[in-house]
Tab-separated table of C-alpha atoms and ligand atoms in Angstrom:
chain	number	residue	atom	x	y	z
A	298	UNK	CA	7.040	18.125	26.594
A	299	UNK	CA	5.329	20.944	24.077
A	300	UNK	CA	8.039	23.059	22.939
A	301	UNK	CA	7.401	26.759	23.591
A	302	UNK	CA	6.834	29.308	20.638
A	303	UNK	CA	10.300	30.953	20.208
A	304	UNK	CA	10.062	34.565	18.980
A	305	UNK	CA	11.767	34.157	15.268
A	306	UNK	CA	9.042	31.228	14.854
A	307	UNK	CA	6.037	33.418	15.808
A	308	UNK	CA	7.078	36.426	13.852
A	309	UNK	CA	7.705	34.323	10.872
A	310	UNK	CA	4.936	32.287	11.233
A	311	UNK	CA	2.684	35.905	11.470
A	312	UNK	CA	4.288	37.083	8.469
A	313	UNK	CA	3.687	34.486	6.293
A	314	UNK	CA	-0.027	34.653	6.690
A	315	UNK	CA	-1.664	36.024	3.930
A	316	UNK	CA	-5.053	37.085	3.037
A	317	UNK	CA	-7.849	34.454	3.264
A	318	UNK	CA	-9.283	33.610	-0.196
A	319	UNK	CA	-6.209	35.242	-2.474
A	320	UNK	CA	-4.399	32.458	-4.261
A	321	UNK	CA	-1.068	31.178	-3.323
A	322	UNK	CA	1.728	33.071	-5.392
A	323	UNK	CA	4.941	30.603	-4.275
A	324	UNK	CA	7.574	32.459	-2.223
A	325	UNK	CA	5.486	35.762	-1.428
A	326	UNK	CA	3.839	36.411	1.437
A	327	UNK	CA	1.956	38.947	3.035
A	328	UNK	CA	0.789	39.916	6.595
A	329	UNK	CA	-3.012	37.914	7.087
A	330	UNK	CA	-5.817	40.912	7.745
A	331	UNK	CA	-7.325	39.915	11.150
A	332	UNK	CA	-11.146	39.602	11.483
A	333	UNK	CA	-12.124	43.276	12.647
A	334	UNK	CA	-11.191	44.151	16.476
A	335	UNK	CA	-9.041	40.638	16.756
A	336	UNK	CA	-5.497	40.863	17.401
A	337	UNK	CA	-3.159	37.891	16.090
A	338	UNK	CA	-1.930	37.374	19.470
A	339	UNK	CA	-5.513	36.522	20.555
A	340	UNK	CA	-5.771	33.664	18.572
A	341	UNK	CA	-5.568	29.656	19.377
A	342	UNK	CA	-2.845	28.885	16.752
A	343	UNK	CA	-0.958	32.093	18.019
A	344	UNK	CA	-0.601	30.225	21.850
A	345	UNK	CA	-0.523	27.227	20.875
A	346	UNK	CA	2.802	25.313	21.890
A	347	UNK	CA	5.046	25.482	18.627
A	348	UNK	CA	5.471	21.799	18.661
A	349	UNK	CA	1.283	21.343	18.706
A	350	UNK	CA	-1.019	22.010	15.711
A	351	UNK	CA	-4.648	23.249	16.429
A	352	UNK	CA	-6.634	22.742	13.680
A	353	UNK	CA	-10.903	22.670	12.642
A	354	UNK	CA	-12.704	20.736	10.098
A	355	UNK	CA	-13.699	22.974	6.898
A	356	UNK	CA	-17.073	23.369	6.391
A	357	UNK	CA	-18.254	21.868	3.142
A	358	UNK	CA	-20.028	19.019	1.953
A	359	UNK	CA	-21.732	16.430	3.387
A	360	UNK	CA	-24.719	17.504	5.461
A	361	UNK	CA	-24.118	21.363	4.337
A	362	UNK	CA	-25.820	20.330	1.385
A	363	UNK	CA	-29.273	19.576	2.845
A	364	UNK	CA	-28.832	22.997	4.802
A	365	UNK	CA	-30.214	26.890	3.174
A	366	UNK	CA	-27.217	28.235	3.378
A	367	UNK	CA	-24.326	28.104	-0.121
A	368	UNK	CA	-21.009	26.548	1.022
A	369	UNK	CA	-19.171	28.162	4.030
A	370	UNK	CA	-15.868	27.679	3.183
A	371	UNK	CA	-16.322	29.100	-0.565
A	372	UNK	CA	-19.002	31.727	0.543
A	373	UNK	CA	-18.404	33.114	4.206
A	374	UNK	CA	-15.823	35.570	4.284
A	375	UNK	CA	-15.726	36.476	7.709
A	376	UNK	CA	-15.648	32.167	8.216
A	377	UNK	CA	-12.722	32.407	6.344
A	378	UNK	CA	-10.759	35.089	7.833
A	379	UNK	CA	-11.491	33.321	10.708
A	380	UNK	CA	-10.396	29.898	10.087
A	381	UNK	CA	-7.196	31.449	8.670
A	382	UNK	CA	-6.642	33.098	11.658
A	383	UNK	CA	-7.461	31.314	14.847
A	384	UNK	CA	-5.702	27.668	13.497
A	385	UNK	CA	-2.849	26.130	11.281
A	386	UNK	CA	-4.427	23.236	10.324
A	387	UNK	CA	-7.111	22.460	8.554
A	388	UNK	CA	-9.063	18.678	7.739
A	389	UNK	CA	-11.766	18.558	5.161
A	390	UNK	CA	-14.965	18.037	6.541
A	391	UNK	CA	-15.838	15.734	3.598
A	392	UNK	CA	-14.065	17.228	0.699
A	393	UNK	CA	-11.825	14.117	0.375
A	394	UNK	CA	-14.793	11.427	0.979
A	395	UNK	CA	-14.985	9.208	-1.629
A	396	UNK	CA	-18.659	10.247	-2.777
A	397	UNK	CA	-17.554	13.464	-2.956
A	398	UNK	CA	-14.044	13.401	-4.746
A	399	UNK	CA	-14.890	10.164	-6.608
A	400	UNK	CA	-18.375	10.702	-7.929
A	401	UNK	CA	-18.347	7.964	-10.968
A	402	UNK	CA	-15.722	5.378	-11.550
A	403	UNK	CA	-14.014	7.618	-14.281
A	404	UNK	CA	-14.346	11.073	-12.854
A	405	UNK	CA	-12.523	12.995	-9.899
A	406	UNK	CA	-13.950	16.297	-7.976
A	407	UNK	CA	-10.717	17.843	-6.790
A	408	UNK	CA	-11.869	21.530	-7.265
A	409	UNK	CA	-12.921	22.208	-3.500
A	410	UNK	CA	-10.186	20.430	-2.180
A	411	UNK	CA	-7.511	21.779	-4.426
A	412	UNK	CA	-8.956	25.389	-2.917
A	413	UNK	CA	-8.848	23.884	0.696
A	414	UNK	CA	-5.470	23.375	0.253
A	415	UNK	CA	-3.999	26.747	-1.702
A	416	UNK	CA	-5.789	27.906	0.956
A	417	UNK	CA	-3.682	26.224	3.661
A	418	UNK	CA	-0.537	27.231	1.942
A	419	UNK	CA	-1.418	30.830	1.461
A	420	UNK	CA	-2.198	30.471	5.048
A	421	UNK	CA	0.595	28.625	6.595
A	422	UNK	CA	-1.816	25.356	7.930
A	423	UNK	CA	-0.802	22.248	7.409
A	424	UNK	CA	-3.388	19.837	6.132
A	425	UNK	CA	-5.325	16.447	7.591
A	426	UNK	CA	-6.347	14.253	4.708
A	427	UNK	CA	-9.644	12.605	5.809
A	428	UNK	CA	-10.881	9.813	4.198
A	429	UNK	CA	-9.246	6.821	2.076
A	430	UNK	CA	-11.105	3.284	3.415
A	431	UNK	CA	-13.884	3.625	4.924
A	432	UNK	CA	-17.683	2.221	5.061
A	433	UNK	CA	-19.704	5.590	4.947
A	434	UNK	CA	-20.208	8.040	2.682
A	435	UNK	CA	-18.979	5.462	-0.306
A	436	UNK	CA	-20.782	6.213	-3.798
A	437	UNK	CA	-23.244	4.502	-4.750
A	438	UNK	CA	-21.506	3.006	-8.259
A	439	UNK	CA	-19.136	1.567	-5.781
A	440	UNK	CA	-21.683	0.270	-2.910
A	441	UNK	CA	-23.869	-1.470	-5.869
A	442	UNK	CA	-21.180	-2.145	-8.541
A	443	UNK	CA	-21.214	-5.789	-7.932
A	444	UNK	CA	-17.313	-5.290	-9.117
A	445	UNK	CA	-14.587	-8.215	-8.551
A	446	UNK	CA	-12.196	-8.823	-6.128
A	447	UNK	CA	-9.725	-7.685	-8.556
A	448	UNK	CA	-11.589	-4.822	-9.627
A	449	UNK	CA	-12.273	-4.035	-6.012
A	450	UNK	CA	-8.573	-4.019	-5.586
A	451	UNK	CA	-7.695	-2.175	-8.872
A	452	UNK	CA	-10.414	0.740	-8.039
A	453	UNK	CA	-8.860	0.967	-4.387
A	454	UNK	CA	-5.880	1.358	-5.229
A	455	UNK	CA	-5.893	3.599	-8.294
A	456	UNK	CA	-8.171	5.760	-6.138
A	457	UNK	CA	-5.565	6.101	-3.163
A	458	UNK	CA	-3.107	6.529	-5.474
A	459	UNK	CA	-4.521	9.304	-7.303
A	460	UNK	CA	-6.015	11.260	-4.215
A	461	UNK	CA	-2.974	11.089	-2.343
A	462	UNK	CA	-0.450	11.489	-5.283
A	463	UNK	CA	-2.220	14.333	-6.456
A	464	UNK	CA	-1.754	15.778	-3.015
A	465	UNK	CA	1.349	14.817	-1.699
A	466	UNK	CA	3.986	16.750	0.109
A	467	UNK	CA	1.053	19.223	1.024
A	468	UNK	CA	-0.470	16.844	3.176
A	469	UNK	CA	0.841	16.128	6.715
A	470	UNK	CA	-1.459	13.471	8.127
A	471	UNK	CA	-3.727	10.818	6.729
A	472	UNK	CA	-6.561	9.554	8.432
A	473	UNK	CA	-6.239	6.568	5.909
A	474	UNK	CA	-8.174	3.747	7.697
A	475	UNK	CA	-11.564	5.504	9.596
A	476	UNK	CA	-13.778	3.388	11.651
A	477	UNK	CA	-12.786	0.165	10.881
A	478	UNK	CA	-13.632	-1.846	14.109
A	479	UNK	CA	-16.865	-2.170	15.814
A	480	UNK	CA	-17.321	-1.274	19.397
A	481	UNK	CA	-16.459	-5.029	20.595
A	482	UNK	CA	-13.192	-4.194	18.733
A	483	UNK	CA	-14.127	-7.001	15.835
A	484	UNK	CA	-13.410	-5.860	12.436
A	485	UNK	CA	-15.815	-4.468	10.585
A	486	UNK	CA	-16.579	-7.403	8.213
A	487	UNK	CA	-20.214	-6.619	6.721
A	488	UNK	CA	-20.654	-2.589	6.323
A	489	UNK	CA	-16.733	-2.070	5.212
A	490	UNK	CA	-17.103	-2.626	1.684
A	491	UNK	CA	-13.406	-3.186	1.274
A	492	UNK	CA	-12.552	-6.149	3.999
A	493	UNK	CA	-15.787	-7.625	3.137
A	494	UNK	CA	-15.149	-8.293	0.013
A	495	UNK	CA	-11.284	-8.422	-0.076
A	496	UNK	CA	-10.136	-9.866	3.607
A	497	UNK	CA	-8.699	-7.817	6.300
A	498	UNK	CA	-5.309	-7.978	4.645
A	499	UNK	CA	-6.390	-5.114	2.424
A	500	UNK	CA	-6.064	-2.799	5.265
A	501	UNK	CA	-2.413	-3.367	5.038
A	502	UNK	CA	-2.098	-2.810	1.397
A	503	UNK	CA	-4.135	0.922	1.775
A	504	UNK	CA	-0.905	1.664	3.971
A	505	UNK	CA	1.530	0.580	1.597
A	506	UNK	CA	-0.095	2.656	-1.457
A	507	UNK	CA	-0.879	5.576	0.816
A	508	UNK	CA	2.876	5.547	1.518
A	509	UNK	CA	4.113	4.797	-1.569
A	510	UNK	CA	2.080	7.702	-3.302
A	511	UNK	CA	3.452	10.437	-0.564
A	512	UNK	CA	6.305	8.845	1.708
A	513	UNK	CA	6.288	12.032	3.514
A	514	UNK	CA	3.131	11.848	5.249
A	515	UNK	CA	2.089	10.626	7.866
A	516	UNK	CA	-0.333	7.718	7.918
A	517	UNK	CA	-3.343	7.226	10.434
A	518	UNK	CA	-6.138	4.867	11.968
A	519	UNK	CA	-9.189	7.378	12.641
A	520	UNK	CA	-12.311	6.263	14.858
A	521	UNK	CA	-14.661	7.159	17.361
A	522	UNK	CA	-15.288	5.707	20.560
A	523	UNK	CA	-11.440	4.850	21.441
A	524	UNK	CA	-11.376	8.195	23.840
A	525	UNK	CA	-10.909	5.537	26.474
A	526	UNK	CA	-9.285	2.093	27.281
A	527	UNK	CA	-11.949	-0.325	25.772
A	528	UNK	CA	-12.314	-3.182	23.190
A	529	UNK	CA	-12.021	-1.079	20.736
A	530	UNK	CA	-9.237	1.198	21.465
A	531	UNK	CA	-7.490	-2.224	22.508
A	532	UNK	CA	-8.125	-3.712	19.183
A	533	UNK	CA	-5.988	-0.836	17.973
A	534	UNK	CA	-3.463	-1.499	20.065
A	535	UNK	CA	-3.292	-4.571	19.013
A	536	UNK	CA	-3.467	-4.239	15.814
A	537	UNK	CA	-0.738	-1.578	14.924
A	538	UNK	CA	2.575	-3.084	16.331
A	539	UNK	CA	1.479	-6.103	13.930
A	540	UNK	CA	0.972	-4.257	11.537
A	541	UNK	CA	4.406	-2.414	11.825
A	542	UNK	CA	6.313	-5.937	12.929
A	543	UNK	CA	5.642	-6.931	9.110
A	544	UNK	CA	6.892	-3.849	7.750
A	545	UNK	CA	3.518	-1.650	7.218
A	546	UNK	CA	3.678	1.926	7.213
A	547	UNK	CA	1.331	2.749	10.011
A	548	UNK	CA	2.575	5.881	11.706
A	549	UNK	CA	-0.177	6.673	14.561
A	550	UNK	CA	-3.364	6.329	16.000
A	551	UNK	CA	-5.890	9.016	15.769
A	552	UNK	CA	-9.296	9.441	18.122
A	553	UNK	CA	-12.297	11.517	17.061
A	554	UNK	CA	-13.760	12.735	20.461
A	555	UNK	CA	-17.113	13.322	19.371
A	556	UNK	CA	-18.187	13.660	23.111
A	557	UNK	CA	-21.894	14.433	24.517
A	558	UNK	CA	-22.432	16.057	28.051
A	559	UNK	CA	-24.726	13.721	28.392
A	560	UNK	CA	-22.172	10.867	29.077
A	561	UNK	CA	-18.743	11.464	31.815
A	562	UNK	CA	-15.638	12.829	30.245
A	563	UNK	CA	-13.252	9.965	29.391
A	564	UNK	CA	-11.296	10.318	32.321
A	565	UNK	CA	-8.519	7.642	30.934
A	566	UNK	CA	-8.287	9.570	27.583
A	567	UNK	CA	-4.658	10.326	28.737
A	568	UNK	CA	-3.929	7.198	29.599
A	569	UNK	CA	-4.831	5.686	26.432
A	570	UNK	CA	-3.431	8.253	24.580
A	571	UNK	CA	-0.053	7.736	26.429
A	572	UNK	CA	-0.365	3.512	25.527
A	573	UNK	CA	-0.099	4.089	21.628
A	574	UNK	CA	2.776	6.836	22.648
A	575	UNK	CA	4.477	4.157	24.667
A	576	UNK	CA	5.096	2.110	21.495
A	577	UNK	CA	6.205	4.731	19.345
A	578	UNK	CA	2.843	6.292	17.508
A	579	UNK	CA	1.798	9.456	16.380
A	580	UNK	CA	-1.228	10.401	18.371
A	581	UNK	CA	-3.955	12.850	17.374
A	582	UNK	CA	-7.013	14.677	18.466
A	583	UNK	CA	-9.142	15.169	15.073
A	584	UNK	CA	-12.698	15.613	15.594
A	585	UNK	CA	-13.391	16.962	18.839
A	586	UNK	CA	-17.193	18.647	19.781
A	587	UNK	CA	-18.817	18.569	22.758
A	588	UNK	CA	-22.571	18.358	22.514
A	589	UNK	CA	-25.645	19.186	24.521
A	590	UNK	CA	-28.892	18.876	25.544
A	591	UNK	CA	-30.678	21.887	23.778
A	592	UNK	CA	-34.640	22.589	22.878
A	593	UNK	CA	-35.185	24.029	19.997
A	594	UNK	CA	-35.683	27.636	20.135
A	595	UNK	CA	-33.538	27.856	24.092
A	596	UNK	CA	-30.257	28.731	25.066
A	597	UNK	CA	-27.943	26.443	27.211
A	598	UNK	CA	-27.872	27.178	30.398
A	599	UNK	CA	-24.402	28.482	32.257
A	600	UNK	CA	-23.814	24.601	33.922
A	601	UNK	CA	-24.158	23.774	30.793
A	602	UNK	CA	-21.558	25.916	29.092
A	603	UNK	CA	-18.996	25.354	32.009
A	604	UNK	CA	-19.617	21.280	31.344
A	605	UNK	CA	-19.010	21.582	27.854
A	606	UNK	CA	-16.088	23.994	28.777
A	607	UNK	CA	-14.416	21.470	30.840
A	608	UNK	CA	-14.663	18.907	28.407
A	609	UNK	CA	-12.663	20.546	25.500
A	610	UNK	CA	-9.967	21.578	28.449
A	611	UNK	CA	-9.774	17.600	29.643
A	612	UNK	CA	-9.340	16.567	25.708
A	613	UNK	CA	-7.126	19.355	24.877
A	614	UNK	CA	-4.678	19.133	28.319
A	615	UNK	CA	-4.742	15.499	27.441
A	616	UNK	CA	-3.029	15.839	24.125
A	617	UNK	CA	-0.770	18.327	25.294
A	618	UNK	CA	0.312	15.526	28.211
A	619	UNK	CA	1.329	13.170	25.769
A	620	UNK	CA	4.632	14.145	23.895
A	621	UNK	CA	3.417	12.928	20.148
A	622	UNK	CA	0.495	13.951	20.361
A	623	UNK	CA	1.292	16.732	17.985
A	624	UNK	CA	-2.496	17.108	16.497
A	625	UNK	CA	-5.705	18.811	17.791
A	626	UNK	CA	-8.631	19.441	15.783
A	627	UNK	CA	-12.062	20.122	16.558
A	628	UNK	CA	-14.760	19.065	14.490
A	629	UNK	CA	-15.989	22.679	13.365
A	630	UNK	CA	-15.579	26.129	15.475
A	631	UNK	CA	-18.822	27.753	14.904
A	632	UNK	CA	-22.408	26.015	15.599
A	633	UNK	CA	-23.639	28.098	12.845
A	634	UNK	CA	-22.300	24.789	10.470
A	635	UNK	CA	-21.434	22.142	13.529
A	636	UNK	CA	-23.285	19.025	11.995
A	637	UNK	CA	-24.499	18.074	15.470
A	638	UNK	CA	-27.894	19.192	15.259
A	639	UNK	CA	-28.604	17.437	11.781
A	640	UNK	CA	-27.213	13.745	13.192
A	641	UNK	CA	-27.842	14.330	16.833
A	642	UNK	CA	-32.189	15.071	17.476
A	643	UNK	CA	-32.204	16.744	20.337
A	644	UNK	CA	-28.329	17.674	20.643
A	645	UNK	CA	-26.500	20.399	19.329
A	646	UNK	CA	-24.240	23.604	20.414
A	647	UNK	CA	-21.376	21.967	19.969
A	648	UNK	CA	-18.135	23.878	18.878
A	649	UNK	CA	-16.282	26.624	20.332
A	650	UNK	CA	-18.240	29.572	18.898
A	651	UNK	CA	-21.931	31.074	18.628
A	652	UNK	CA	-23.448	31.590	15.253
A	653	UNK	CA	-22.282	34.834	15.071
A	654	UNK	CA	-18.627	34.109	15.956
A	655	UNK	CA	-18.532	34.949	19.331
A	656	UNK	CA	-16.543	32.747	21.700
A	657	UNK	CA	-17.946	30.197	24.305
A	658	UNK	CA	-16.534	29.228	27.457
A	659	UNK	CA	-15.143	26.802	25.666
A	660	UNK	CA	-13.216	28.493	23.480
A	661	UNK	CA	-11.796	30.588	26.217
A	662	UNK	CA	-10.752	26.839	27.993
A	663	UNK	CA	-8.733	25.970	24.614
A	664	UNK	CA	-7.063	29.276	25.107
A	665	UNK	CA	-5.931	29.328	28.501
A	666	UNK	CA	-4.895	25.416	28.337
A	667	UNK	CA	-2.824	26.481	25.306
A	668	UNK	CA	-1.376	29.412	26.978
A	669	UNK	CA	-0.589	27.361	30.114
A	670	UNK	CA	1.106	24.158	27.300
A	671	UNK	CA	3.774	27.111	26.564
A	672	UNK	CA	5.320	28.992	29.058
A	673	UNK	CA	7.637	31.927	28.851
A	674	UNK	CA	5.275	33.320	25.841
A	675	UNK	CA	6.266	36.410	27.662
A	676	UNK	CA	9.566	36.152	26.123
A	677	UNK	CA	7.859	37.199	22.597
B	214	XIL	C1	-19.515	14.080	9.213
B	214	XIL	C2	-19.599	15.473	8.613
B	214	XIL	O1	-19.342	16.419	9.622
B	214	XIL	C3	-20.945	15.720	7.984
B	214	XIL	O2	-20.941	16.938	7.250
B	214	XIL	C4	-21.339	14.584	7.057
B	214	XIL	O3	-22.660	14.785	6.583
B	214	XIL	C5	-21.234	13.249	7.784
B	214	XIL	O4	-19.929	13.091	8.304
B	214	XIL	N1	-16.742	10.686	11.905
B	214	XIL	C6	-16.001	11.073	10.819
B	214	XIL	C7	-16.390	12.286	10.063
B	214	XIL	O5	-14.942	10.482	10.556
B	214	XIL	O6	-16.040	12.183	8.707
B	214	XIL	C8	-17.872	12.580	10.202
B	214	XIL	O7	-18.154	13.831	9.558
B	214	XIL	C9	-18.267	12.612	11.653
B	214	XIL	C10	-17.990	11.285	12.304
């Protein structure tokens, strides 16, 4: 059961807000300036069940690169005020990848994320760290460095203890382990540089130095595709309680839910959702878009819309079903940066808002279904 905002929590939590894009000063706080004509109460993280974080992915990185426009989260205030004001947590879109925060063996990148998360504090979000093992977006003096199995093991796990040392107790989750089983729910033994060349025991030991660098957080499996009871979401659930029976710090199970229109809603998302509950997990929502069918150059149609609509609701009433599920992000809010339409030909319209920042049906559905997770909001 979501635990209903009480009113001391909400008017703390709205007065600690403070202005997007001033530094943290520690212990002062100051009201957060709403984007023009939006009141704080009309805002997701404002409904949202106290006991539920609603959080986005911050622009930055990755495929923004290849795109006209200079780096939203740095450059686009009115993104900003935003993103401060409609969520309270926040997950790096690819700030903590390891080709971006690790470009050469000797050197770290931690600018962007350091402002990610100064951000989050000045802001009152708590903060998803996204990625520490994983087989994309590796660099390439790692990919092609013909290294060692010990130096393969050294570079691992100096870099997890460095990236997660350097942020811990301001990090809540860790999406530690993304992607590592295929959709037959085998391991990923050939494009997963790490239990290629080191065994799948290694998996194990990225838990152990992930916890042992910041015992506070709270340590993750990440993928895609596990929406619904399959081989691959059973693989999970396989592999976890082992994991935990010999004394590994796993602490939940996270699924993407990049979903398309073009397939059915996972109807057993719930389900599944409630299996890794059943034995004691975390559970989290962390990428979640919806896309679409779109020409170039044409506007979805209404149906359309209302699909899309009803998918975020299904994902996010889902979450809210399951008592630890305590973690909802989508993967981006506005379209205007989604990186649908760059990976998807032919997709695209994805998130919650238009270009321009106004809402889609499917924002409205995250609304209401948060609204509904927390009765007696009247009491405020
Ligand atoms: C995506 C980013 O959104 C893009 O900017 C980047 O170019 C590629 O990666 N699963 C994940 C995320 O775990 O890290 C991916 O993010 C989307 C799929």
């Amino acid at each position: 059961m979501k635990v209903r905002h009480s009113l001391a929590a909400a008017v703390l939590a709205s007065a600690m807000l403070i202005p997007a894009g001033v530094p943290a000063v520690a212990g002062q706080h100051q009201p957060v300036p709403q984007p023009p004509g939006l009141a704080k109460q009309d805002t997701l993280r404002w409904v949202a069940p106290q006991d539920l974080k609603v959080g986005t992915a911050v622009a930055g990185g990755g495929h923004h690169e290849t795109q006209s426009y200079p780096d939203p989260f740095t450059y686009d205030t009115e993104y900003r005020e935003r993103l401060a004001a409609e969520f309270n947590s926040v997950s790096p879109e690819n700030q903590l990848k390891w080709e971006y925060v690790h470009p050469a063996r000797d050197t770290y990148r931690f600018a962007e994320m350091d402002a990610i998360v100064e951000f989050a504090q000045a802001n009152n979000q708590v903060v998803r760290g996204h990625t520490l093992f994983w087989h994309s977006q590796n660099p390439a003096w790692l990919e092609e460095g013909n290294f060692s199995k010990d130096e393969l093991r050294a570079i691992l796990k100096e870099h997890i203890q460095t990236v997660v040392g350097r942020y811990a107790g301001k990090i809540q989750q860790w999406d530690v382990a993304n992607e590592i089983f295929n959709g037959d729910g085998t391991l990923r033994t050939t494009d997963n540089i790490w239990i290629r060349e080191l065994g799948p025991e290694i998996i194990a030991d990225a838990f152990r130095w992930a916890h042992e660098a910041d015992p506070k957080a709270k340590l993750f499996f990440n993928d895609y595709g596990v929406e619904g009871i399959n081989a691959k979401s059973n693989a999970y659930l396989e592999l976890i309680p082992r994991l935990q029976a010999e004394g590994v710090p796993v602490d939940g199970f996270a699924i993407q839910g990049h979903l398309s229109t073009r397939y059915g809603f996972p109807g057993d998302l719930q389900q599944n959702l409630q299996r890794f509950d059943d034995l004691g997990l975390e559970t989290a929502i962390t990428e979640l878009d919806v896309r679409m069918d779109v020409a170039r150059g044409t506007a979805p149609t209404a149906a359309q819309l209302e699909k899309q609509a009803s998918y975020y609701q299904r994902a996010l009433e889902a979450c809210v079903a399951v008592d630890e599920c305590n973690s909802f992000t989508i993967w981006g809010f506005t379209d205007k940066y989604s990186w649908v339409p760059v990976f998807f030909a032919g997709e695209g319209e994805a998130t919650v808002m238009w270009d321009d920042y106004t809402r889609k049906p499917s924002y409205h559905a995250l609304q209401e279904t948060l609204e509904q997770a927390s009765p007696g909001r009247g009491n405020r």
